[in-house]
Tab-separated table of C-alpha atoms in Angstrom:
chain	number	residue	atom	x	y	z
H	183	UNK	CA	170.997	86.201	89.797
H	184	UNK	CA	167.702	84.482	88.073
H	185	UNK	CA	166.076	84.279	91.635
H	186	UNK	CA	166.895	88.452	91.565
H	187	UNK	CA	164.894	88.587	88.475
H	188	UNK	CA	162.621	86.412	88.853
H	189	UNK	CA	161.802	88.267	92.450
H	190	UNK	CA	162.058	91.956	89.946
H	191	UNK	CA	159.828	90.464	87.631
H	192	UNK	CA	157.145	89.858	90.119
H	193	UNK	CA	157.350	93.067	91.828
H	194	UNK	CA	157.523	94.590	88.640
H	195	UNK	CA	153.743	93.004	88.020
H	196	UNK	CA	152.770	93.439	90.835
H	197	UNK	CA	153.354	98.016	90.215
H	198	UNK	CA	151.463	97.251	87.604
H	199	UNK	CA	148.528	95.684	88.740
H	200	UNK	CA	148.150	98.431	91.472
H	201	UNK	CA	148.741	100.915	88.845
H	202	UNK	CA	145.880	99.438	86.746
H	203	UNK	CA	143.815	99.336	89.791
H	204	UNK	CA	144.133	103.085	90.677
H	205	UNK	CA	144.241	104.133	86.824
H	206	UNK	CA	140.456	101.945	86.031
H	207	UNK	CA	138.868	103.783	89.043
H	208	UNK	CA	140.022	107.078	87.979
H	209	UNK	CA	138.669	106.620	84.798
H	210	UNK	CA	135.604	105.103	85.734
H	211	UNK	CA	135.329	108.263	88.678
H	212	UNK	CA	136.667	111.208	87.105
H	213	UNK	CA	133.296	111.389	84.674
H	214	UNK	CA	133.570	115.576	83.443
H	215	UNK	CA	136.112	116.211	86.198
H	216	UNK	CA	139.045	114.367	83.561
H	217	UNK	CA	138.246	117.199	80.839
H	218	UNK	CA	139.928	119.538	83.941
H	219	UNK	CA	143.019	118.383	82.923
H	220	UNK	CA	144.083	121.275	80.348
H	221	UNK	CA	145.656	119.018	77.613
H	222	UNK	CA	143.865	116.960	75.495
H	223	UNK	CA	146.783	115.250	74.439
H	224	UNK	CA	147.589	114.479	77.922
H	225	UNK	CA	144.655	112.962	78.896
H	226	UNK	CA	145.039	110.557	75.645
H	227	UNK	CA	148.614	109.509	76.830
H	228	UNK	CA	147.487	108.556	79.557
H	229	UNK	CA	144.689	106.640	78.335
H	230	UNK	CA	147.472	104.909	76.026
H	231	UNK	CA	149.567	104.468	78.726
H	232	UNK	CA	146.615	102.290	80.525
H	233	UNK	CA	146.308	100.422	77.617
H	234	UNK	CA	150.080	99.119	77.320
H	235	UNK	CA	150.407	98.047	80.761
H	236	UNK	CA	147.757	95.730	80.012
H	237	UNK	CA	149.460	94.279	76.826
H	238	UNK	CA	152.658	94.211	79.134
H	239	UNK	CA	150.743	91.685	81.631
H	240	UNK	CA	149.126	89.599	79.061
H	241	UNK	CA	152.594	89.159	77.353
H	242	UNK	CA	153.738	85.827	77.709
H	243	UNK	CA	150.664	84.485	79.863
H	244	UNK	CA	148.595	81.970	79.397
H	245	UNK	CA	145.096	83.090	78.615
H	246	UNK	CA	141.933	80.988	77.428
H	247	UNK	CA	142.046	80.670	73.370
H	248	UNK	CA	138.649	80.463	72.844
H	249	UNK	CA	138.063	83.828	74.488
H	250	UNK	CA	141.070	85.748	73.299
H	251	UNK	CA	139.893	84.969	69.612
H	252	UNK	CA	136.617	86.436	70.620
H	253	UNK	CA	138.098	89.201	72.459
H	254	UNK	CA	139.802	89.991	68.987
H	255	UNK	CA	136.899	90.063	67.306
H	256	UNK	CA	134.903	92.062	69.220
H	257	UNK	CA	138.129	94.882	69.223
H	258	UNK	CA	137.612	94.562	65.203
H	259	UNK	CA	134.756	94.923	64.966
H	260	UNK	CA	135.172	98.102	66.780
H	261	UNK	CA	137.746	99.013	64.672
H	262	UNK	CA	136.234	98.564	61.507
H	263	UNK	CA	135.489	101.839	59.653
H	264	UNK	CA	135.682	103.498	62.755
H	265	UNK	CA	135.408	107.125	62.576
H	266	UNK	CA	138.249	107.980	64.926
H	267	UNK	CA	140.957	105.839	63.451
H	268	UNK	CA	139.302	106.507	59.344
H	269	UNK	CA	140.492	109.769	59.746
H	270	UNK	CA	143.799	109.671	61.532
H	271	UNK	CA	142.779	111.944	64.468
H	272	UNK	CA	144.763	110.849	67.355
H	273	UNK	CA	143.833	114.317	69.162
H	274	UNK	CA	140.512	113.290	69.384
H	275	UNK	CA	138.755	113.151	72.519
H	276	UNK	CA	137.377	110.045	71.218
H	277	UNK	CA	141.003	108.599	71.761
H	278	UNK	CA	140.497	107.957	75.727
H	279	UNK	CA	137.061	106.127	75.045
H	280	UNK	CA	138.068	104.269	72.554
H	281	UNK	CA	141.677	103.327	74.034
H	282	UNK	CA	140.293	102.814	77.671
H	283	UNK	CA	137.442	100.451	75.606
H	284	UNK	CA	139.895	98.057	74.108
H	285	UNK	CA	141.895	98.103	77.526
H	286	UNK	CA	139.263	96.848	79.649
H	287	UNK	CA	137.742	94.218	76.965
H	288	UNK	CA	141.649	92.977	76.757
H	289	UNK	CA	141.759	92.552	80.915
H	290	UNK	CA	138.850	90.485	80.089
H	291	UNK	CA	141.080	88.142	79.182
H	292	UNK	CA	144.133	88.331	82.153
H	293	UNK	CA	141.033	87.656	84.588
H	294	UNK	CA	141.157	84.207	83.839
H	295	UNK	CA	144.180	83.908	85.869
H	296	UNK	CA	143.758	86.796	88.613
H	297	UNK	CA	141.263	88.817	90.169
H	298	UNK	CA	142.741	89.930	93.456
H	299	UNK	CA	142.758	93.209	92.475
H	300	UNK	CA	139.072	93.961	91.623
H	301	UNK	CA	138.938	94.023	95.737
H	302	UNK	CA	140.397	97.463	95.465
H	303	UNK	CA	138.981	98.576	92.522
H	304	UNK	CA	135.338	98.489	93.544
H	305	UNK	CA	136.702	100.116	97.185
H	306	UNK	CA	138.176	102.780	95.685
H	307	UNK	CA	135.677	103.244	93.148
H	308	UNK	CA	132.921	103.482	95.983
H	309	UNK	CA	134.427	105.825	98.140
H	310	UNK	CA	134.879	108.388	95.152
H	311	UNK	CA	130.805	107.712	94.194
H	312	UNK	CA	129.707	108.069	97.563
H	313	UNK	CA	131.736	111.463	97.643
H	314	UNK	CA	129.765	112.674	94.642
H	315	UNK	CA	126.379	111.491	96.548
H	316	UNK	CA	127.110	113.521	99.478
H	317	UNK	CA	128.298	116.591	97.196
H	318	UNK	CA	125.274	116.337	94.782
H	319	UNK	CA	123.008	116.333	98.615
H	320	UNK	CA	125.095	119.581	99.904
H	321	UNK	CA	125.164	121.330	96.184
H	322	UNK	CA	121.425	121.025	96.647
H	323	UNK	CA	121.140	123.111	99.803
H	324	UNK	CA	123.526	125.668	98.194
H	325	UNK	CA	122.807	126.747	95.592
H	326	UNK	CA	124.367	129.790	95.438
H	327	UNK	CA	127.870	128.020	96.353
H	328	UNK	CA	126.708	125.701	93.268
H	329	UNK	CA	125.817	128.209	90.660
H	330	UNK	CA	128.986	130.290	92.065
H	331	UNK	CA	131.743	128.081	91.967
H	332	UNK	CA	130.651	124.545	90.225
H	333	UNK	CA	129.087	125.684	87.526
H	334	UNK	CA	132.010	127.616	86.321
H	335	UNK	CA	134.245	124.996	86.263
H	336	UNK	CA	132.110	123.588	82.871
H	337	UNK	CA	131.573	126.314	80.855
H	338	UNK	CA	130.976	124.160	77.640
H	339	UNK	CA	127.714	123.212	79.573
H	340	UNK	CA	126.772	126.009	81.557
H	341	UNK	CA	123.225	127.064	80.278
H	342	UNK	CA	121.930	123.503	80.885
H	343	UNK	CA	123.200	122.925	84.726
H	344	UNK	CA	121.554	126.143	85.628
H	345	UNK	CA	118.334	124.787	83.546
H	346	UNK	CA	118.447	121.276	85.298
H	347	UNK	CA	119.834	122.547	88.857
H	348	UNK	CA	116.508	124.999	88.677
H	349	UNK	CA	114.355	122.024	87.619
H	350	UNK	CA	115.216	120.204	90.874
H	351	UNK	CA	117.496	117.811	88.636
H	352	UNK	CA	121.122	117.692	90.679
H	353	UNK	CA	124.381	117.556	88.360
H	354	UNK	CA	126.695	117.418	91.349
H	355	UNK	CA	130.061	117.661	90.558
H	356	UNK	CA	129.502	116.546	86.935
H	357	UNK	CA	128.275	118.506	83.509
H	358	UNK	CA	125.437	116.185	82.743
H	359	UNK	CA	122.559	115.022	85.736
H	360	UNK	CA	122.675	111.874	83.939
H	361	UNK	CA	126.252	111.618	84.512
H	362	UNK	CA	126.274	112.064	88.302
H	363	UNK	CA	122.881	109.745	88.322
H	364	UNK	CA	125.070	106.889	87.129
H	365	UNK	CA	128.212	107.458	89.319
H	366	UNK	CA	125.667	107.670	92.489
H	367	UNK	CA	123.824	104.173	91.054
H	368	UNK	CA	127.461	102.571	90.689
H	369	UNK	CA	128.250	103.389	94.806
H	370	UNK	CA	124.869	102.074	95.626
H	371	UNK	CA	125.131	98.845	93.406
H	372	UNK	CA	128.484	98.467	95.712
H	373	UNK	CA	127.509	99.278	98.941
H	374	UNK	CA	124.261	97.012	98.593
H	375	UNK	CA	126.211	93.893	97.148
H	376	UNK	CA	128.655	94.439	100.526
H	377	UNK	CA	125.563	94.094	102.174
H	378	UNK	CA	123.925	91.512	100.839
H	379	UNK	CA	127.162	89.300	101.968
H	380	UNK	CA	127.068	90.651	105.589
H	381	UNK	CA	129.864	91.845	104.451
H	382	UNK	CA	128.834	95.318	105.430
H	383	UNK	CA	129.195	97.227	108.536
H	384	UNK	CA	126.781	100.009	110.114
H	385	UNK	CA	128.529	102.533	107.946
H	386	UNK	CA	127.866	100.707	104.806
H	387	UNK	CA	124.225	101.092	105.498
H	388	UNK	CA	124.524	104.675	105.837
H	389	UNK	CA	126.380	105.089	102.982
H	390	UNK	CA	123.477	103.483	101.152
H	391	UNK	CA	120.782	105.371	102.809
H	392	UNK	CA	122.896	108.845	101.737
H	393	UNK	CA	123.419	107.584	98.253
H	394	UNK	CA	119.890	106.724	97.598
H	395	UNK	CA	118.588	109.933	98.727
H	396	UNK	CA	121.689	111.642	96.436
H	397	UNK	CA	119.799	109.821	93.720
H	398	UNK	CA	116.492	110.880	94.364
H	399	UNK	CA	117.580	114.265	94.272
H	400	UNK	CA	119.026	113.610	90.267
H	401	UNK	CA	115.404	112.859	89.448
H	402	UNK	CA	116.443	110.197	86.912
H	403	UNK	CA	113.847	107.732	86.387
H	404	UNK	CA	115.733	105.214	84.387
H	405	UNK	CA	118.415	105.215	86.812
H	406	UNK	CA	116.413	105.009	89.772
H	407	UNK	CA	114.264	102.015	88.601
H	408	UNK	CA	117.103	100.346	87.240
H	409	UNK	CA	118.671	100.272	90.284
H	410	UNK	CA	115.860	99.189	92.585
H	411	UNK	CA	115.353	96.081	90.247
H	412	UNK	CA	118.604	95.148	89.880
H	413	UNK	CA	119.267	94.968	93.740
H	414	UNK	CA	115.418	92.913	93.398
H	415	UNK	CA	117.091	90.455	91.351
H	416	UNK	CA	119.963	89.603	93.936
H	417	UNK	CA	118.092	89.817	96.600
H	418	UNK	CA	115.103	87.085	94.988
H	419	UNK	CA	118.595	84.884	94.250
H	420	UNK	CA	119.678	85.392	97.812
H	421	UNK	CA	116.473	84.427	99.521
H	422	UNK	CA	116.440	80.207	99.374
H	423	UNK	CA	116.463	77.691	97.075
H	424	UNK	CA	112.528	77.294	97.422
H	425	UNK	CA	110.220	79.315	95.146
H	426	UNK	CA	107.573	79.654	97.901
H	427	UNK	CA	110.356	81.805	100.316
H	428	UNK	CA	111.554	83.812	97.660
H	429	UNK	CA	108.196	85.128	96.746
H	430	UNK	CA	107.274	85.417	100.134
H	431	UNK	CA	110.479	87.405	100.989
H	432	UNK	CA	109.885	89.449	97.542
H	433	UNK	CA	106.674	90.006	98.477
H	434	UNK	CA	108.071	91.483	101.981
H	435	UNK	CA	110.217	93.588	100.533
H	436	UNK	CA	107.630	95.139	98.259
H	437	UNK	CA	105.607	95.645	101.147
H	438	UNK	CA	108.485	97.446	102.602
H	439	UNK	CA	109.587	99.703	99.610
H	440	UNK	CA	105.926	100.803	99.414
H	441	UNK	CA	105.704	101.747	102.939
H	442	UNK	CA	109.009	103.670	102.838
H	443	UNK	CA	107.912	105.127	98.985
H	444	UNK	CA	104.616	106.453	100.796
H	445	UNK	CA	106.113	107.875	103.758
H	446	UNK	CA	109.081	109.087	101.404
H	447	UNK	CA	106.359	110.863	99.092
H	448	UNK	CA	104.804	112.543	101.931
H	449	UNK	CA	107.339	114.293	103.794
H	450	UNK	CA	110.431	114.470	101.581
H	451	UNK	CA	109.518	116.486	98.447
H	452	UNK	CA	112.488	115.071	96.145
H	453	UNK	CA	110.882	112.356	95.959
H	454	UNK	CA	107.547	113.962	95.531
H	455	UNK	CA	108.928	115.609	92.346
H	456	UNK	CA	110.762	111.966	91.161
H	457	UNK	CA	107.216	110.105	91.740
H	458	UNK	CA	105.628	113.282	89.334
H	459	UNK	CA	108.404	112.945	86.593
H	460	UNK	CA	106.829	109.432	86.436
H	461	UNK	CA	103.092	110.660	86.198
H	462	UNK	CA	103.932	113.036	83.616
H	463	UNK	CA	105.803	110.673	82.008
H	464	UNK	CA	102.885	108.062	82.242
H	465	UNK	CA	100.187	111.002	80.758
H	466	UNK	CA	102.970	111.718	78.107
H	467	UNK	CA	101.971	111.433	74.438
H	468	UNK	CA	105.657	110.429	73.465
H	469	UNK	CA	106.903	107.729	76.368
H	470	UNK	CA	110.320	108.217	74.798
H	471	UNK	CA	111.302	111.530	75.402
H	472	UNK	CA	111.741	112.595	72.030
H	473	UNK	CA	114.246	109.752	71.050
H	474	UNK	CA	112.811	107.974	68.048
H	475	UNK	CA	114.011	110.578	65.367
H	476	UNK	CA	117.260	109.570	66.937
H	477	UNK	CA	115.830	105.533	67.111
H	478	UNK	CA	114.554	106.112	63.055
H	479	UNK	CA	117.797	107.577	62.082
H	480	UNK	CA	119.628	104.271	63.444
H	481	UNK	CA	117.232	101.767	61.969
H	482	UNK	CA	117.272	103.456	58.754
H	483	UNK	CA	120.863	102.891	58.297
H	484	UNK	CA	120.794	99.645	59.808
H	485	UNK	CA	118.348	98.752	56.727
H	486	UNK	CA	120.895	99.807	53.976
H	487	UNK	CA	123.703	98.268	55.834
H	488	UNK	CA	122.601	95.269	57.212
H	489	UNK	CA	125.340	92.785	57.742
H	490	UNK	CA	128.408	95.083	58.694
H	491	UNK	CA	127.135	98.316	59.942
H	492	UNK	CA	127.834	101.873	59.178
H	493	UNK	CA	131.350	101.219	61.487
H	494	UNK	CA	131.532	101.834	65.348
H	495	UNK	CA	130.972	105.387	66.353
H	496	UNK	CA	129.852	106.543	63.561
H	497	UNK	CA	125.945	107.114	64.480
H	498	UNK	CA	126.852	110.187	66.687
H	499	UNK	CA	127.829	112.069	63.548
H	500	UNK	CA	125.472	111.234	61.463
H	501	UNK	CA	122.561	111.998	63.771
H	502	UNK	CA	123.693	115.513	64.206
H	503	UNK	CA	123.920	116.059	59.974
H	504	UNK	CA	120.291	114.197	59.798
H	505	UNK	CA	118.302	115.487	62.902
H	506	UNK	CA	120.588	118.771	64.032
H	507	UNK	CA	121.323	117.336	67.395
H	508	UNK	CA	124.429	115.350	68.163
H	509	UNK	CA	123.395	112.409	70.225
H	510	UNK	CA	124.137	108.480	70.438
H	511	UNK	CA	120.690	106.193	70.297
H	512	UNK	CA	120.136	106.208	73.768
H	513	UNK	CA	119.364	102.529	72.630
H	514	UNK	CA	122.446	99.887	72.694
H	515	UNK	CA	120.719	97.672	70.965
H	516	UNK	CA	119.734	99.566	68.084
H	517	UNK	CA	123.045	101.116	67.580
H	518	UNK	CA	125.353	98.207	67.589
H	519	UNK	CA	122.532	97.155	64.358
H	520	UNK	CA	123.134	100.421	62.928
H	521	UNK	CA	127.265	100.693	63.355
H	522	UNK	CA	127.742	96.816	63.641
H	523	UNK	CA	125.065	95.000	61.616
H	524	UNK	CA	123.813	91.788	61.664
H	525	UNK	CA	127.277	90.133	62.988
H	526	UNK	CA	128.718	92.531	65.475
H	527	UNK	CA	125.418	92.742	66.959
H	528	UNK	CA	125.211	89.161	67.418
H	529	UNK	CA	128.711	89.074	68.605
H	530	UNK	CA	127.543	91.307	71.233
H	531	UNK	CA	124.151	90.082	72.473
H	532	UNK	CA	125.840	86.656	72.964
H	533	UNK	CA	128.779	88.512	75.366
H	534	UNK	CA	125.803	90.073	76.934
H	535	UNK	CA	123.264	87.029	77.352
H	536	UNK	CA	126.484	84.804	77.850
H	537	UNK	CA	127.689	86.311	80.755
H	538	UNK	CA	124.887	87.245	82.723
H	539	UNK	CA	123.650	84.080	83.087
H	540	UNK	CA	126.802	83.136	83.933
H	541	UNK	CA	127.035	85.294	86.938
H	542	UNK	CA	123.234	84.153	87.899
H	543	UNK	CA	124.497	80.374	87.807
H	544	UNK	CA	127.746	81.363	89.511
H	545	UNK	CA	125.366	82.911	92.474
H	546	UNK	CA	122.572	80.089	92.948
H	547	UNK	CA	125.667	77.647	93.086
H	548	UNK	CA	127.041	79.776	96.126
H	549	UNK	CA	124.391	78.402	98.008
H	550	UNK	CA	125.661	75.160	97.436
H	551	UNK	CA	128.975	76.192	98.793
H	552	UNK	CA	127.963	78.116	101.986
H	553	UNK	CA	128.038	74.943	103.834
H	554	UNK	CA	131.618	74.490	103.639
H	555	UNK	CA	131.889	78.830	104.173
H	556	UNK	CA	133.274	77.946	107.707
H	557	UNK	CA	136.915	76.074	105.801
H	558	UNK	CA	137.542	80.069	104.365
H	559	UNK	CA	135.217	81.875	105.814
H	560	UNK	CA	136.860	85.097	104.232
H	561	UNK	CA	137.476	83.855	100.708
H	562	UNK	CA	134.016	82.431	100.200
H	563	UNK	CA	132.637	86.402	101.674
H	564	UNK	CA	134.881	87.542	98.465
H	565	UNK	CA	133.478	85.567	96.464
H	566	UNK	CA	130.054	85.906	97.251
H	567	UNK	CA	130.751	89.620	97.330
H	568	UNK	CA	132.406	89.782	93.689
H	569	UNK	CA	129.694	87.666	92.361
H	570	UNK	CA	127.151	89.328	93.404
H	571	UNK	CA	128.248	92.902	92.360
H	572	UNK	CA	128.839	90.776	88.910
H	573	UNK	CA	124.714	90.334	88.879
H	574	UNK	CA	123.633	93.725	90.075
H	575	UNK	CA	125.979	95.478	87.782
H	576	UNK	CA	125.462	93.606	84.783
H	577	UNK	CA	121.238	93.920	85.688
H	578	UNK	CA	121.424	97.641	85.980
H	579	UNK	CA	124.093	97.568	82.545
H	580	UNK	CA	121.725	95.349	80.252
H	581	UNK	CA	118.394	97.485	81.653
H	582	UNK	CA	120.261	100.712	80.760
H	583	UNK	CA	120.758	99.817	77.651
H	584	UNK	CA	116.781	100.234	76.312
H	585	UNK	CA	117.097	103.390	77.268
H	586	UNK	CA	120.924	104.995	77.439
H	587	UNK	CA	124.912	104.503	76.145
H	588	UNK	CA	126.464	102.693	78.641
H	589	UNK	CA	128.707	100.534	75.811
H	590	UNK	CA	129.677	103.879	75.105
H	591	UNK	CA	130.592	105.634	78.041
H	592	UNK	CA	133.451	104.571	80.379
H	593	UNK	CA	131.861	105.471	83.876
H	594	UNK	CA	129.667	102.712	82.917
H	595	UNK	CA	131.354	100.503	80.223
H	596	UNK	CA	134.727	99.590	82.693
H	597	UNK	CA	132.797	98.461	85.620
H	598	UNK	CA	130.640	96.135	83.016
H	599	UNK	CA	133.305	94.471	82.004
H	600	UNK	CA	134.991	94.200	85.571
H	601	UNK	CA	131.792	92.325	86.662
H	602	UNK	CA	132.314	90.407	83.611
H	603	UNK	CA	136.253	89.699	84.670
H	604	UNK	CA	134.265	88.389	87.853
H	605	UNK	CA	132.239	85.968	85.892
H	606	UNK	CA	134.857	84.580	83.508
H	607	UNK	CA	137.586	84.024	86.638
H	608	UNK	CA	134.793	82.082	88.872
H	609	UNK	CA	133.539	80.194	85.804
H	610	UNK	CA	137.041	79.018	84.742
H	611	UNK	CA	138.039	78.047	88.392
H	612	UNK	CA	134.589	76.070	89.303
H	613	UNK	CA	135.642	74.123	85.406
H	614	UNK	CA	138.832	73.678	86.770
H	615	UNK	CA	137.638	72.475	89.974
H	616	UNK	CA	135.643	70.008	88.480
H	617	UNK	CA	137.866	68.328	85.870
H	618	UNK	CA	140.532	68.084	89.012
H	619	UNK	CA	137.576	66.195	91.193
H	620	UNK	CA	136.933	63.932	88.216
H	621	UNK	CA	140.487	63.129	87.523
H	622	UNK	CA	140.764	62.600	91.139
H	623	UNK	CA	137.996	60.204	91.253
């Protein structure tokens, strides 16, 4: 009888780790699609629902003190004076962010123990981007099939994807370019870091190809550059130990991408039009596209409430009272000062810094490893897969945030902290590895 539940209990986590796995990639995919479903309500139970079966799997296990405490206090200080939970508004569509927020900064914590399952997160999660790249490329020769029967299904937003779809800027199957822009740069930050690991086949690189041209076709400038460099930075990692072959294999590939970008300007005109966003961007009076009223606003209350903030989410309100428009900073950095102060912003930039050069260390040593690749061949391939998504991610995540919300919107903020699962699993393991060789010695 206690073999029978010990046997139930196992299957039991293991429904719910493939339940979390299929629930995180909806979220992270769905982007405007999720507001389909008719019921706000709905879509917050279900958000709840995600939430619990993580508490359920971190019941009773053992998890890393030191990081649960800080886990804690990075949840509070979301919670403090937060404008959602001040005033009691459980209906809010707030609710999902927020609940799917604390969900994937708890599994930060159960990924010291596993991480099989990111495997299947990041494949499901790139099939369902590269779907919206190859939708955003036929929505762009259709555009009366686009303005016909996908515009429609966002009425809330209507005005401005017939605005940006004129412009040359491609929503997709979203209700904000910038949305689709980031669900495209996720797939590619996938499919390359498959690559990089030969773990790629031919179809991987056509993905890629597709998905960068999907891209192009957004005309996002942040997103595009953010990309490129953050697929520079693994690839100057993954080119030898030696500083004299990595810059000759950077250099290379710069000679490359400018060959390509000419060719590319000359004969494909999306990319004509992306390269003259950038000119007029360049000859532009105000390089920040009109954000430092929101910027000011931010820094203004950061000054009168320096060491604990305004409280977390409060900024979007009270830029649309001060300046008319509803928007978040388009700055991380500047709003966890002006919600968080002083301490949760330092809390935060030491996650952030932390972490990242974590996942750079974790790389670099994999080339100490890839001499004993051939004992498990496949496992190391994960590894070196996992990690490396873990520094392309976090590159494009940490770049984004000079210039967008990606703490504050889940197509972006849930794979973050998967790559950051990544990081704290491999760290703990190569600890444990080494305190077991010492012992052993």
């Amino acid at each position: 009888m206690k073999g029978n539940s010990i046997g139930n209990n196992d299957n039991l986590k293991i429904s719910l780790y493939q339940c979390i796995i299929i629930l995180m990639a909806f979220f992270t995919t769905s982007a405007s699609l999720f507001n389909l479903i008719p019921s706000l309500l709905v879509r917050n139970i279900l958000a709840i629902f995600t939430l619990l079966i993580v508490i359920i799997l971190l019941n009773g296990r053992r998890v890393n003190k030191k990081l649960l405490i800080y886990v804690l206090f990075m949840l509070l200080i979301s919670i403090y004076n937060n404008s959602t939970i001040s005033n009691y508004n459980i209906i809010s569509r707030n609710v999902v962010t927020y609940t799917l927020y604390f969900t994937v900064v708890l599994m930060c914590c159960i990924s010291t123990i596993r991480i099989d399952w990111v495997s299947t997160y990041l494949e499901i999660t790139m099939w369902i981007c590269c779907f919206y790249g190859i939708v955003t490329i036929i929505f762009y020769f259709t555009p009366n099939f686009y303005k016909n029967n996908i515009i429609p299904l966002f009425p809330y937003n209507a005005d401005r994807l017939l605005y940006w779809y004129n412009s040359g800027s491609m929503p997709g199957l979203t209700s904000h370019y910038s949305t689709n822009a980031v669900l495209i740069s996720i797939g590619i930050i996938i499919l390359f870091s498959r690559i990089m690991v030969k773990k790629g086949k031919k179809r991987d690189y056509v993905l890629l190809l597709i998905m960068i041209i999907a891209l192009i076709i957004t005309r996002k400038r942040a997103h595009t550059v953010f990309v490129l460099a953050a697929m520079l930075v693994l690839y100057y990692f993954s080119s030898g130990k030696k500083l004299g072959k990595r810059i000759f294999k950077m250099v290379g590939a710069a000679i490359v991408v400018g060959i390509i970008g000419v060719l590319a300007y000359k004969y494909f005109q999306p990319f004509q039009e992306l390269v003259n966003r950038f000119v007029e961007f360049a000859n532009s009076d105000d390089f920040t596209n009109n954000r430092t009223r929101w910027w000011k606003v931010a820094f203004d209350n950061f000054k009168l409430h320096p060491i604990i903030g305004i409280g977390w989410g409060r900024f979007y309100d009270l830029c649309g009272k001060t300046t008319g428009y509803y928007a978040n900073t388009h700055n991380v950095f500047l709003q966890l000062l002006c919600e968080t102060g002083i301490v949760g912003f330092l809390v935060y930039m030491i996650w952030f810094v932390k972490l990242y050069f974590t996942s750079i260390k974790l790389y670099k040593n994999l080339k100490n490893e890839e001499v004993k690749k051939s004992i498990d061949n496949r496992s190391f391939i994960k590894k070196k897969y996992f990690i490396g998504f873990s520094v392309v991610y976090q590159t494009f995540f940490l770049l984004y945030c000079f210039t967008g919300n990606p703490l504050y919107d889940r197509e972006t903020f849930i794979p973050y902290f998967v790559s950051c699962m990544i990081s704290i699993y491999y760290s703990r393991n190569n600890r444990v590895l080494n305190m077991e060789m010492k012992n052993g010695m």
